[in-house]
Amino acid sequence: MGRKAMNGNVLAKNIVLIGIILSVVGTNIIPSMSGMSAEQKTDVLQLYESSFADVVIPDSLQDVCSINYTTQETVVVTSHSDIEVDNIDIVEATYTQQGIQVAVSIQVVGSIENRGKIIDFYNNDTFGPLNFVEYDFSLSTSEQCYTISYANLTGQINNGIETTNLTSSDFTVVGDTLTITFLLTDAEEIYDEMSVYSMFVKMNFSGEEPDFSEFVYLSDIAPNPPLELMDVSVPDRRYTGKPVQFHVNIIPLTGTQPFVYHWEFGDGGTSTQKNPAHVYTNAGVYTYNVTVTDVVGTSDNYSGALTVVKMQKALLFGRFIWVTSDGEYTTIKAVNLRMIPFQPFEYRHFIDGEQITFSNQYLGIIIGNQLHQVLFGIFDVSVGQAPPQTPNIACTTDSTLNRITIATADIGILWSDIAITVDQPGATYQVFFGNGTAIAPVNTTVVGGAEVLAGDYIQLSTFTGNVRTTLRYIPTNSLLGTWTVNV
C-alpha cells in the first residue's frame, strides 16, 4: 500500500474547520480493542502503562491559537470566556507500540475536557449549534495513515474508506491525559511520524445560513508545522510620494508565535511591522522582500517587484474617456486634454489616446458620462502606459526526468522577468533551452534577453521527494502557476 501525505490531512482538517468542514483520512476498517474481554484489555493497558513510550512529542506551552474566520490570521490566546484554554494547551504526546498493539496519548496543561461530540461529515451528520472540544492524532506508518479522534467520551479511527467507532474500553481519561489504544492493520507496519491536535469550535448552524458572528476556533498542534507564508499582497504599480501598503499572511497554524517580520523595500528602506506602508521618492522598479521568523528560528520569505511611477501636481482640463479606477487612482484615455505641470512648469497637449492616471483626491470637477467626459482641476497626475499585463504560460511535469517543461507561452516573455521559487530548502533549479543548453546559473533567471519558448525546461535536483515550484511574473507580481514534481 502506498504511503500518504502526513501532516496535511489533520492540518487540513483544522484549517478547513475555519470554514467548518471537518476532513478525515484513511482506507480500511481498523480493528479496535472492542473485541477483547475486559480482562484482556486490562492486561494490555497495564502493559502500556509499564512500557517505555517509543516516541515522545513535546510542545511549547501557551501556544494555543485563535483563528480569525475572515482573515485566517492567528493570534496566541492564554484565556477565553468560552473555555479554559489550558484544557487544549498540549504539553506532550506519546506513541507506544507492542507488536500490532498501539497506544497514543495526549497530555494538556489543564484537564481533558469532555464537551460536545465529534462531527461526522462522512455520514450526513446534522450540525445545529456547534460547541465541542476534540483531540486528534494523525499517525503515519510505513504502510498506512490513521486519524484517531476523541470528543466527550466517544472516539473514532479512520483511514479513508471507513470509520470505526471506539468503545469506552478503548480509551482512558485521567486528569490531564487521554490515552487511546487500538490495533494496527498490518503486523509489518513501522512507525513513521505522528502529529496531535486539540481544538475548540463554537458556531451556530441552526439557521438557514451559518452564523459566523460568534464563531470561535481555538487550536494547538504538536509538533508545530514549519512556518509557511500563505500570500503577500502588494500593488503591481504605485506612484511617488504616495504610501504603498504591504501585506503578508501566514498559513494558519504553521510556525510558533510570536513572529518577527523584516521588510526590505528595495530603496534602502526597511520595516519590522507586519503590514507596513512605505513611500517611494523616486520612480523605478523596486524589488521588495519580506522574511518572517518564528520564535524557534524557522523562517519563510518572499520577493517581488513593484513599479513606481512619477506623479506630479498639475492643472488638467479637457475631454477624456474613462478606463479604470481602483478606488485610490483613476486611469483615463485622452481625447483632447491639456496639462500644465507646476514643477517644472510646462504645457502638454494630449489628443492620441495617451493613458493618464490621477489620484482620486483632487480639487476640481468631472462631468459627463463614461463615453464623453470633461474634467477641470488640480490633480496629482502620472502620464504613461497602462500597467503591464500578466502573460500566460502552460507547463508539463516529468517526475522521471525531474523537470518542468514549458508547453506554451505568450510571445515576448523574458526569463529574466520570471521569479522561480521551490518549497523545499534543499532543492535547486536551473533553466535550460530545449536543446539542453543552460540559460542561467543554478537558482537564478537573471540573464540577458532569453525569451521563454515552448520546450524550455526547469531542471530540479539535490532533493528527494515532492518539490512544489512556483513561477511569478515580476513586472506585475502575478502568479503564473504552481507545479509539483516528485524528484
CSV table of C-alpha atoms in Angstrom, one decimal:
chain,number,residue,atom,x,y,z
A,1,MET,CA,0.0,0.0,0.0
A,2,GLY,CA,1.4,3.4,-0.9
A,3,ARG,CA,2.5,6.0,1.5
A,4,LYS,CA,0.3,9.0,2.0
A,5,ALA,CA,0.9,12.6,2.9
A,6,MET,CA,1.2,13.0,6.6
A,7,ASN,CA,0.6,16.4,8.3
A,8,GLY,CA,-1.6,17.8,5.6
A,9,ASN,CA,-4.5,15.5,6.5
A,10,VAL,CA,-5.4,16.7,10.0
A,11,LEU,CA,-3.8,20.1,9.5
A,12,ALA,CA,-6.2,20.5,6.6
A,13,LYS,CA,-9.0,19.3,8.9
A,14,ASN,CA,-8.0,22.1,11.3
A,15,ILE,CA,-7.8,24.8,8.6
A,16,VAL,CA,-11.0,23.7,6.9
A,17,LEU,CA,-12.7,23.9,10.2
A,18,ILE,CA,-12.3,27.6,9.8
A,19,GLY,CA,-15.0,27.1,7.2
A,20,ILE,CA,-16.5,24.2,9.3
A,21,ILE,CA,-15.6,21.3,7.1
A,22,LEU,CA,-14.0,18.5,9.1
A,23,SER,CA,-12.0,16.2,7.0
A,24,VAL,CA,-10.7,12.8,8.0
A,25,VAL,CA,-8.2,10.5,6.2
A,26,GLY,CA,-8.0,6.6,5.8
A,27,THR,CA,-8.6,3.4,3.8
A,28,ASN,CA,-9.8,0.3,5.6
A,29,ILE,CA,-11.7,-0.8,8.7
A,30,ILE,CA,-9.2,-0.5,11.6
A,31,PRO,CA,-9.7,-3.2,14.3
A,32,SER,CA,-10.0,-1.7,17.8
A,33,MET,CA,-9.7,-3.5,21.1
A,34,SER,CA,-13.5,-3.7,21.4
A,35,GLY,CA,-13.4,-7.4,20.7
A,36,MET,CA,-11.2,-8.2,23.7
A,37,SER,CA,-12.5,-9.2,27.1
A,38,ALA,CA,-12.3,-6.8,29.9
A,39,GLU,CA,-9.5,-8.8,31.5
A,40,GLN,CA,-7.6,-8.9,28.2
A,41,LYS,CA,-8.0,-5.1,27.8
A,42,THR,CA,-6.8,-4.5,31.4
A,43,ASP,CA,-3.7,-6.6,30.7
A,44,VAL,CA,-3.0,-4.6,27.6
A,45,LEU,CA,-3.5,-1.3,29.4
A,46,GLN,CA,-1.2,-2.4,32.2
A,47,LEU,CA,1.4,-3.4,29.6
A,48,TYR,CA,1.2,0.1,28.1
A,49,GLU,CA,1.4,1.8,31.4
A,50,SER,CA,4.5,-0.1,32.3
A,51,SER,CA,6.3,0.1,28.9
A,52,PHE,CA,8.5,2.9,27.7
A,53,ALA,CA,6.9,5.3,25.3
A,54,ASP,CA,8.6,4.7,21.9
A,55,VAL,CA,8.1,8.3,20.8
A,56,VAL,CA,7.6,11.5,22.9
A,57,ILE,CA,6.5,14.6,21.1
A,58,PRO,CA,6.9,17.7,23.3
A,59,ASP,CA,5.1,21.0,22.7
A,60,SER,CA,5.7,24.6,23.6
A,61,LEU,CA,3.3,25.9,26.3
A,62,GLN,CA,0.9,28.8,25.9
A,63,ASP,CA,0.8,28.5,22.2
A,64,VAL,CA,-3.0,27.9,21.7
A,65,CYS,CA,-4.1,30.0,18.7
A,66,SER,CA,-7.4,31.7,17.8
A,67,ILE,CA,-8.1,31.9,14.1
A,68,ASN,CA,-10.0,34.8,12.6
A,69,TYR,CA,-12.5,33.3,10.2
A,70,THR,CA,-12.4,36.3,7.8
A,71,THR,CA,-8.7,37.0,7.6
A,72,GLN,CA,-7.5,33.5,8.6
A,73,GLU,CA,-4.9,35.1,10.7
A,74,THR,CA,-3.9,33.5,14.0
A,75,VAL,CA,-3.3,35.1,17.4
A,76,VAL,CA,-2.0,33.3,20.5
A,77,VAL,CA,-4.6,33.3,23.4
A,78,THR,CA,-4.0,32.4,27.0
A,79,SER,CA,-7.6,32.9,28.2
A,80,HIS,CA,-11.0,32.9,26.7
A,81,SER,CA,-14.5,33.4,28.0
A,82,ASP,CA,-15.9,30.2,26.4
A,83,ILE,CA,-13.3,27.7,27.6
A,84,GLU,CA,-10.4,27.1,29.9
A,85,VAL,CA,-7.6,27.4,27.4
A,86,ASP,CA,-5.2,25.2,29.4
A,87,ASN,CA,-7.6,22.3,28.6
A,88,ILE,CA,-6.4,22.4,25.0
A,89,ASP,CA,-2.8,23.6,25.6
A,90,ILE,CA,-0.7,20.5,24.7
A,91,VAL,CA,2.2,19.5,26.9
A,92,GLU,CA,3.3,16.4,25.0
A,93,ALA,CA,2.1,13.4,23.1
A,94,THR,CA,3.4,9.8,23.1
A,95,TYR,CA,3.3,6.7,20.9
A,96,THR,CA,3.9,3.2,22.2
A,97,GLN,CA,3.8,0.0,20.1
A,98,GLN,CA,4.0,-3.6,21.2
A,99,GLY,CA,3.6,-5.8,18.0
A,100,ILE,CA,0.4,-4.5,16.4
A,101,GLN,CA,-0.9,-3.0,19.6
A,102,VAL,CA,-0.6,0.7,19.8
A,103,ALA,CA,-1.3,3.3,22.5
A,104,VAL,CA,-1.3,7.0,21.7
A,105,SER,CA,-1.7,9.7,24.4
A,106,ILE,CA,-2.0,13.4,24.7
A,107,GLN,CA,-1.3,15.5,27.8
A,108,VAL,CA,-2.6,19.0,28.3
A,109,VAL,CA,-1.7,21.7,30.9
A,110,GLY,CA,-5.2,21.7,32.4
A,111,SER,CA,-7.6,18.7,32.1
A,112,ILE,CA,-9.0,16.7,29.2
A,113,GLU,CA,-12.3,18.4,28.5
A,114,ASN,CA,-15.4,16.4,27.6
A,115,ARG,CA,-17.7,18.7,25.6
A,116,GLY,CA,-20.0,18.3,22.5
A,117,LYS,CA,-19.4,15.5,20.0
A,118,ILE,CA,-17.3,14.5,17.0
A,119,ILE,CA,-18.9,15.9,13.9
A,120,ASP,CA,-19.1,13.1,11.3
A,121,PHE,CA,-19.3,14.8,7.8
A,122,TYR,CA,-19.0,11.5,6.0
A,123,ASN,CA,-22.3,10.1,7.4
A,124,ASN,CA,-24.5,13.2,6.8
A,125,ASP,CA,-24.3,14.3,10.4
A,126,THR,CA,-26.6,17.2,11.3
A,127,PHE,CA,-24.9,20.3,12.7
A,128,GLY,CA,-27.1,22.6,14.6
A,129,PRO,CA,-25.2,24.7,17.2
A,130,LEU,CA,-21.6,23.6,17.5
A,131,ASN,CA,-19.8,23.7,20.8
A,132,PHE,CA,-17.2,20.9,21.2
A,133,VAL,CA,-13.7,20.1,22.2
A,134,GLU,CA,-11.9,17.5,20.1
A,135,TYR,CA,-8.5,15.8,20.4
A,136,ASP,CA,-6.9,14.2,17.3
A,137,PHE,CA,-3.9,12.1,16.4
A,138,SER,CA,-2.6,11.9,12.8
A,139,LEU,CA,-0.4,8.8,12.6
A,140,SER,CA,1.6,7.6,9.7
A,141,THR,CA,3.3,4.2,9.5
A,142,SER,CA,5.3,2.5,6.8
A,143,GLU,CA,2.0,1.2,5.3
A,144,GLN,CA,-0.9,3.3,6.5
A,145,CYS,CA,-2.2,6.6,7.7
A,146,TYR,CA,-4.6,6.8,10.6
A,147,THR,CA,-6.7,9.6,12.0
A,148,ILE,CA,-7.8,9.0,15.6
A,149,SER,CA,-10.4,11.4,17.1
A,150,TYR,CA,-11.8,11.8,20.6
A,151,ALA,CA,-14.6,14.1,21.9
A,152,ASN,CA,-16.6,13.7,25.1
A,153,LEU,CA,-16.2,10.0,25.9
A,154,THR,CA,-16.5,9.0,22.2
A,155,GLY,CA,-13.8,8.1,19.7
A,156,GLN,CA,-13.2,7.1,16.1
A,157,ILE,CA,-10.4,5.7,14.0
A,158,ASN,CA,-10.5,6.5,10.3
A,159,ASN,CA,-8.2,5.6,7.4
A,160,GLY,CA,-10.1,6.9,4.4
A,161,ILE,CA,-12.7,4.4,3.4
A,162,GLU,CA,-14.4,3.5,6.7
A,163,THR,CA,-14.6,4.8,10.2
A,164,THR,CA,-14.5,2.5,13.3
A,165,ASN,CA,-16.1,3.7,16.5
A,166,LEU,CA,-14.2,3.2,19.7
A,167,THR,CA,-15.8,1.9,22.8
A,168,SER,CA,-15.3,3.2,26.3
A,169,SER,CA,-12.7,0.5,27.0
A,170,ASP,CA,-10.5,1.7,24.1
A,171,PHE,CA,-9.6,4.9,25.8
A,172,THR,CA,-8.9,6.3,29.2
A,173,VAL,CA,-9.0,9.8,30.6
A,174,VAL,CA,-7.1,10.5,33.7
A,175,GLY,CA,-7.0,14.2,34.6
A,176,ASP,CA,-4.7,15.9,32.1
A,177,THR,CA,-4.1,12.8,29.9
A,178,LEU,CA,-6.1,11.0,27.2
A,179,THR,CA,-4.9,7.5,26.1
A,180,ILE,CA,-6.3,5.6,23.2
A,181,THR,CA,-5.4,2.0,22.3
A,182,PHE,CA,-6.0,0.1,19.1
A,183,LEU,CA,-4.6,-2.4,16.7
A,184,LEU,CA,-2.6,-1.7,13.5
A,185,THR,CA,-3.9,-3.2,10.3
A,186,ASP,CA,-0.7,-5.0,9.5
A,187,ALA,CA,1.9,-6.6,11.7
A,188,GLU,CA,4.6,-5.3,9.4
A,189,GLU,CA,3.8,-1.6,10.0
A,190,ILE,CA,6.6,0.6,11.3
A,191,TYR,CA,6.1,4.0,13.0
A,192,ASP,CA,6.9,6.9,10.7
A,193,GLU,CA,5.5,10.1,12.3
A,194,MET,CA,2.7,11.5,14.3
A,195,SER,CA,1.1,14.9,14.9
A,196,VAL,CA,-1.5,15.7,17.6
A,197,TYR,CA,-4.2,18.4,17.5
A,198,SER,CA,-6.6,19.9,20.1
A,199,MET,CA,-9.4,22.2,19.1
A,200,PHE,CA,-12.4,24.0,20.5
A,201,VAL,CA,-15.1,25.1,18.0
A,202,LYS,CA,-18.2,27.1,18.7
A,203,MET,CA,-20.7,28.2,16.0
A,204,ASN,CA,-24.4,28.3,15.3
A,205,PHE,CA,-25.6,26.3,12.3
A,206,SER,CA,-29.3,26.4,13.4
A,207,GLY,CA,-30.5,29.0,10.9
A,208,GLU,CA,-30.8,28.8,7.1
A,209,GLU,CA,-27.3,30.3,6.8
A,210,PRO,CA,-24.3,29.6,9.1
A,211,ASP,CA,-23.9,32.4,11.7
A,212,PHE,CA,-20.2,33.4,11.8
A,213,SER,CA,-20.8,36.4,14.1
A,214,GLU,CA,-19.9,34.3,17.2
A,215,PHE,CA,-17.5,31.9,15.5
A,216,VAL,CA,-14.8,30.7,17.8
A,217,TYR,CA,-12.0,28.4,16.8
A,218,LEU,CA,-9.0,27.7,19.1
A,219,SER,CA,-6.4,25.1,18.4
A,220,ASP,CA,-3.0,23.7,19.4
A,221,ILE,CA,-0.7,21.4,17.3
A,222,ALA,CA,2.3,19.3,18.3
A,223,PRO,CA,4.8,19.4,16.7
A,224,ASN,CA,4.1,22.8,15.1
A,225,PRO,CA,4.3,22.6,11.3
A,226,PRO,CA,7.1,24.8,9.9
A,227,LEU,CA,6.2,28.4,9.3
A,228,GLU,CA,4.9,29.0,5.8
A,229,LEU,CA,3.7,32.1,4.1
A,230,MET,CA,0.2,32.0,2.5
A,231,ASP,CA,0.4,35.1,0.4
A,232,VAL,CA,2.0,38.5,0.1
A,233,SER,CA,-0.2,41.3,-1.2
A,234,VAL,CA,1.4,44.4,-2.8
A,235,PRO,CA,0.0,46.6,-5.6
A,236,ASP,CA,1.6,46.0,-9.0
A,237,ARG,CA,2.0,49.7,-9.7
A,238,ARG,CA,2.1,52.7,-7.4
A,239,TYR,CA,3.3,56.3,-7.5
A,240,THR,CA,5.9,58.6,-6.0
A,241,GLY,CA,5.0,60.4,-2.8
A,242,LYS,CA,2.1,58.1,-2.1
A,243,PRO,CA,2.0,55.4,0.6
A,244,VAL,CA,2.3,51.9,-0.7
A,245,GLN,CA,0.6,49.3,1.6
A,246,PHE,CA,2.4,45.9,2.0
A,247,HIS,CA,0.5,42.8,3.5
A,248,VAL,CA,1.8,39.4,4.4
A,249,ASN,CA,-0.4,36.4,5.6
A,250,ILE,CA,0.9,33.2,7.2
A,251,ILE,CA,-0.8,29.8,6.7
A,252,PRO,CA,-2.9,29.3,9.8
A,253,LEU,CA,-1.4,27.0,12.5
A,254,THR,CA,2.1,27.0,10.9
A,255,GLY,CA,5.1,28.2,12.9
A,256,THR,CA,5.4,29.0,16.6
A,257,GLN,CA,4.4,32.5,17.6
A,258,PRO,CA,5.4,35.3,18.2
A,259,PHE,CA,6.7,36.1,14.7
A,260,VAL,CA,9.3,38.6,13.7
A,261,TYR,CA,8.8,40.5,10.4
A,262,HIS,CA,11.5,42.1,8.3
A,263,TRP,CA,10.7,44.0,5.1
A,264,GLU,CA,13.1,45.4,2.6
A,265,PHE,CA,11.5,47.8,0.1
A,266,GLY,CA,14.3,48.0,-2.4
A,267,ASP,CA,15.2,51.6,-1.9
A,268,GLY,CA,17.1,51.2,1.3
A,269,GLY,CA,14.0,51.4,3.5
A,270,THR,CA,13.1,48.6,5.9
A,271,SER,CA,10.3,47.9,8.4
A,272,THR,CA,9.6,45.4,11.2
A,273,GLN,CA,5.8,45.9,11.1
A,274,LYS,CA,3.7,43.0,9.8
A,275,ASN,CA,1.8,45.1,7.3
A,276,PRO,CA,3.8,48.3,6.8
A,277,ALA,CA,3.2,51.3,4.5
A,278,HIS,CA,6.1,52.8,2.6
A,279,VAL,CA,6.6,55.9,0.5
A,280,TYR,CA,8.9,55.9,-2.6
A,281,THR,CA,10.5,59.2,-3.5
A,282,ASN,CA,11.8,58.2,-6.9
A,283,ALA,CA,10.3,56.4,-9.9
A,284,GLY,CA,11.6,53.0,-10.8
A,285,VAL,CA,11.2,49.2,-10.5
A,286,TYR,CA,11.9,48.1,-6.9
A,287,THR,CA,12.5,44.5,-5.6
A,288,TYR,CA,11.0,44.1,-2.2
A,289,ASN,CA,11.5,41.2,0.2
A,290,VAL,CA,9.8,40.0,3.4
A,291,THR,CA,11.2,37.5,5.8
A,292,VAL,CA,9.1,36.1,8.7
A,293,THR,CA,10.8,34.2,11.5
A,294,ASP,CA,9.1,32.4,14.4
A,295,VAL,CA,10.2,32.0,18.0
A,296,VAL,CA,12.1,28.7,17.3
A,297,GLY,CA,14.0,30.1,14.4
A,298,THR,CA,12.2,28.7,11.3
A,299,SER,CA,11.5,31.3,8.6
A,300,ASP,CA,10.0,31.8,5.2
A,301,ASN,CA,10.4,34.7,2.8
A,302,TYR,CA,9.1,36.1,-0.4
A,303,SER,CA,10.4,38.6,-3.0
A,304,GLY,CA,8.5,40.6,-5.6
A,305,ALA,CA,8.7,43.6,-7.9
A,306,LEU,CA,6.9,46.9,-7.7
A,307,THR,CA,6.8,49.6,-10.4
A,308,VAL,CA,6.8,53.1,-9.0
A,309,VAL,CA,5.8,55.9,-11.4
A,310,LYS,CA,6.4,59.6,-11.0
A,311,MET,CA,3.4,61.6,-10.0
A,312,GLN,CA,3.3,65.4,-10.2
A,313,LYS,CA,0.8,68.1,-9.4
A,314,ALA,CA,-0.7,69.7,-12.5
A,315,LEU,CA,-3.7,71.7,-13.8
A,316,LEU,CA,-5.6,69.2,-16.0
A,317,PHE,CA,-8.6,70.1,-18.3
A,318,GLY,CA,-10.3,68.8,-21.4
A,319,ARG,CA,-12.1,65.7,-22.8
A,320,PHE,CA,-11.3,62.1,-22.0
A,321,ILE,CA,-12.6,58.5,-21.9
A,322,TRP,CA,-12.7,56.7,-18.6
A,323,VAL,CA,-10.6,53.5,-18.5
A,324,THR,CA,-10.5,52.1,-14.9
A,325,SER,CA,-10.4,53.0,-11.2
A,326,ASP,CA,-9.3,51.1,-8.2
A,327,GLY,CA,-10.7,53.4,-5.6
A,328,GLU,CA,-7.4,55.3,-5.0
A,329,TYR,CA,-6.5,56.1,-8.6
A,330,THR,CA,-8.3,56.6,-11.9
A,331,THR,CA,-6.8,55.9,-15.3
A,332,ILE,CA,-8.2,57.7,-18.3
A,333,LYS,CA,-7.5,58.0,-22.1
A,334,ALA,CA,-7.0,61.4,-23.5
A,335,VAL,CA,-9.3,62.7,-26.3
A,336,ASN,CA,-8.5,66.4,-26.2
A,337,LEU,CA,-6.7,67.0,-22.9
A,338,ARG,CA,-4.4,69.7,-21.7
A,339,MET,CA,-2.0,69.5,-18.8
A,340,ILE,CA,0.1,72.2,-17.1
A,341,PRO,CA,2.5,70.7,-14.5
A,342,PHE,CA,3.7,73.1,-11.8
A,343,GLN,CA,7.2,71.7,-11.4
A,344,PRO,CA,8.7,72.0,-13.9
A,345,PHE,CA,6.3,74.4,-15.4
A,346,GLU,CA,5.3,73.3,-19.0
A,347,TYR,CA,2.4,72.9,-21.3
A,348,ARG,CA,1.4,69.5,-22.7
A,349,HIS,CA,-1.4,68.6,-25.1
A,350,PHE,CA,-2.8,65.0,-25.4
A,351,ILE,CA,-5.0,64.0,-28.3
A,352,ASP,CA,-3.9,60.5,-29.3
A,353,GLY,CA,-5.4,58.3,-26.5
A,354,GLU,CA,-2.5,58.7,-24.1
A,355,GLN,CA,-3.0,57.0,-20.7
A,356,ILE,CA,-3.1,59.3,-17.8
A,357,THR,CA,-3.6,58.3,-14.1
A,358,PHE,CA,-4.5,60.6,-11.3
A,359,SER,CA,-5.2,60.4,-7.6
A,360,ASN,CA,-8.9,60.3,-6.6
A,361,GLN,CA,-8.1,63.0,-4.1
A,362,TYR,CA,-8.2,66.1,-6.3
A,363,LEU,CA,-9.5,69.7,-6.4
A,364,GLY,CA,-11.8,70.0,-9.4
A,365,ILE,CA,-14.8,68.7,-11.2
A,366,ILE,CA,-15.6,65.8,-13.6
A,367,ILE,CA,-18.8,65.9,-15.6
A,368,GLY,CA,-20.4,63.8,-18.4
A,369,ASN,CA,-20.9,60.1,-18.9
A,370,GLN,CA,-18.2,57.4,-19.4
A,371,LEU,CA,-18.2,57.9,-23.2
A,372,HIS,CA,-17.9,61.7,-23.2
A,373,GLN,CA,-16.4,63.2,-20.0
A,374,VAL,CA,-14.8,66.5,-19.2
A,375,LEU,CA,-12.6,67.4,-16.3
A,376,PHE,CA,-11.1,70.6,-14.9
A,377,GLY,CA,-9.0,71.0,-11.8
A,378,ILE,CA,-5.7,70.4,-10.0
A,379,PHE,CA,-4.7,66.7,-9.9
A,380,ASP,CA,-1.7,64.6,-8.8
A,381,VAL,CA,-1.0,63.1,-12.3
A,382,SER,CA,1.1,60.4,-13.9
A,383,VAL,CA,1.4,60.1,-17.7
A,384,GLY,CA,2.5,56.8,-19.2
A,385,GLN,CA,1.4,53.4,-20.3
A,386,ALA,CA,-1.1,51.3,-18.5
A,387,PRO,CA,0.2,48.7,-16.1
A,388,PRO,CA,1.8,45.7,-17.8
A,389,GLN,CA,-0.4,42.6,-18.3
A,390,THR,CA,0.2,39.2,-16.9
A,391,PRO,CA,1.1,36.7,-19.7
A,392,ASN,CA,0.0,33.1,-20.0
A,393,ILE,CA,2.3,30.1,-19.5
A,394,ALA,CA,1.4,26.4,-19.5
A,395,CYS,CA,3.8,23.7,-18.3
A,396,THR,CA,4.0,19.9,-18.1
A,397,THR,CA,5.8,17.9,-15.4
A,398,ASP,CA,8.0,14.8,-15.6
A,399,SER,CA,8.9,13.0,-12.4
A,400,THR,CA,11.2,10.7,-14.3
A,401,LEU,CA,13.4,13.5,-15.7
A,402,ASN,CA,12.8,15.7,-12.7
A,403,ARG,CA,11.8,18.7,-14.8
A,404,ILE,CA,9.0,21.2,-15.6
A,405,THR,CA,8.7,21.8,-19.3
A,406,ILE,CA,7.2,24.9,-21.0
A,407,ALA,CA,4.3,23.7,-23.2
A,408,THR,CA,3.1,27.1,-24.4
A,409,ALA,CA,4.0,30.7,-23.6
A,410,ASP,CA,2.9,34.1,-24.8
A,411,ILE,CA,5.2,35.9,-27.2
A,412,GLY,CA,7.8,38.2,-25.7
A,413,ILE,CA,8.2,36.9,-22.2
A,414,LEU,CA,11.7,37.0,-20.9
A,415,TRP,CA,13.2,34.5,-18.5
A,416,SER,CA,14.6,37.5,-16.5
A,417,ASP,CA,11.0,38.6,-15.8
A,418,ILE,CA,10.2,35.2,-14.2
A,419,ALA,CA,10.7,34.6,-10.5
A,420,ILE,CA,11.1,30.9,-9.6
A,421,THR,CA,10.7,29.6,-6.0
A,422,VAL,CA,10.8,26.0,-4.7
A,423,ASP,CA,9.2,25.0,-1.4
A,424,GLN,CA,11.9,22.6,-0.3
A,425,PRO,CA,15.0,24.3,1.2
A,426,GLY,CA,17.4,21.6,-0.1
A,427,ALA,CA,16.1,21.7,-3.7
A,428,THR,CA,17.7,23.6,-6.5
A,429,TYR,CA,16.6,24.5,-10.0
A,430,GLN,CA,18.2,25.5,-13.3
A,431,VAL,CA,16.6,26.8,-16.5
A,432,PHE,CA,17.6,25.2,-19.9
A,433,PHE,CA,16.8,25.7,-23.5
A,434,GLY,CA,15.0,22.8,-25.2
A,435,ASN,CA,18.3,21.6,-26.6
A,436,GLY,CA,19.8,21.2,-23.1
A,437,THR,CA,21.9,24.4,-23.1
A,438,ALA,CA,21.8,26.2,-19.7
A,439,ILE,CA,20.0,29.6,-19.9
A,440,ALA,CA,21.1,30.8,-16.5
A,441,PRO,CA,23.2,29.6,-13.5
A,442,VAL,CA,21.6,27.4,-10.7
A,443,ASN,CA,18.8,29.1,-8.7
A,444,THR,CA,18.5,32.2,-10.9
A,445,THR,CA,16.8,33.5,-14.0
A,446,VAL,CA,18.8,36.8,-14.2
A,447,VAL,CA,20.2,36.5,-17.7
A,448,GLY,CA,20.1,38.6,-20.9
A,449,GLY,CA,17.3,38.7,-23.4
A,450,ALA,CA,16.5,35.0,-23.4
A,451,GLU,CA,12.8,34.6,-24.3
A,452,VAL,CA,10.6,31.9,-22.8
A,453,LEU,CA,9.9,29.4,-25.5
A,454,ALA,CA,8.0,26.1,-25.7
A,455,GLY,CA,10.4,23.3,-24.9
A,456,ASP,CA,12.5,25.2,-22.4
A,457,TYR,CA,12.6,23.5,-19.1
A,458,ILE,CA,13.3,23.9,-15.4
A,459,GLN,CA,15.5,21.1,-14.0
A,460,LEU,CA,15.1,20.2,-10.3
A,461,SER,CA,17.8,18.4,-8.3
A,462,THR,CA,19.6,17.9,-4.9
A,463,PHE,CA,16.4,16.8,-3.2
A,464,THR,CA,14.3,13.6,-2.9
A,465,GLY,CA,10.5,13.9,-2.7
A,466,ASN,CA,7.8,16.3,-3.8
A,467,VAL,CA,9.1,19.7,-4.8
A,468,ARG,CA,6.5,22.4,-5.5
A,469,THR,CA,7.7,25.1,-7.9
A,470,THR,CA,6.1,28.4,-8.3
A,471,LEU,CA,6.5,30.9,-11.2
A,472,ARG,CA,5.6,34.5,-10.8
A,473,TYR,CA,5.7,37.3,-13.4
A,474,ILE,CA,7.9,40.1,-11.9
A,475,PRO,CA,6.5,43.1,-13.8
A,476,THR,CA,3.0,42.5,-12.5
A,477,ASN,CA,4.0,40.5,-9.4
A,478,SER,CA,1.4,37.9,-10.5
A,479,LEU,CA,1.2,34.2,-10.1
A,480,LEU,CA,1.8,32.3,-13.4
A,481,GLY,CA,1.3,28.8,-11.9
A,482,THR,CA,2.5,26.2,-9.5
A,483,TRP,CA,3.7,22.7,-10.4
A,484,THR,CA,4.8,19.7,-8.2
A,485,VAL,CA,7.4,17.2,-9.3
A,486,ASN,CA,8.3,14.0,-7.3
A,487,VAL,CA,12.0,14.3,-7.6
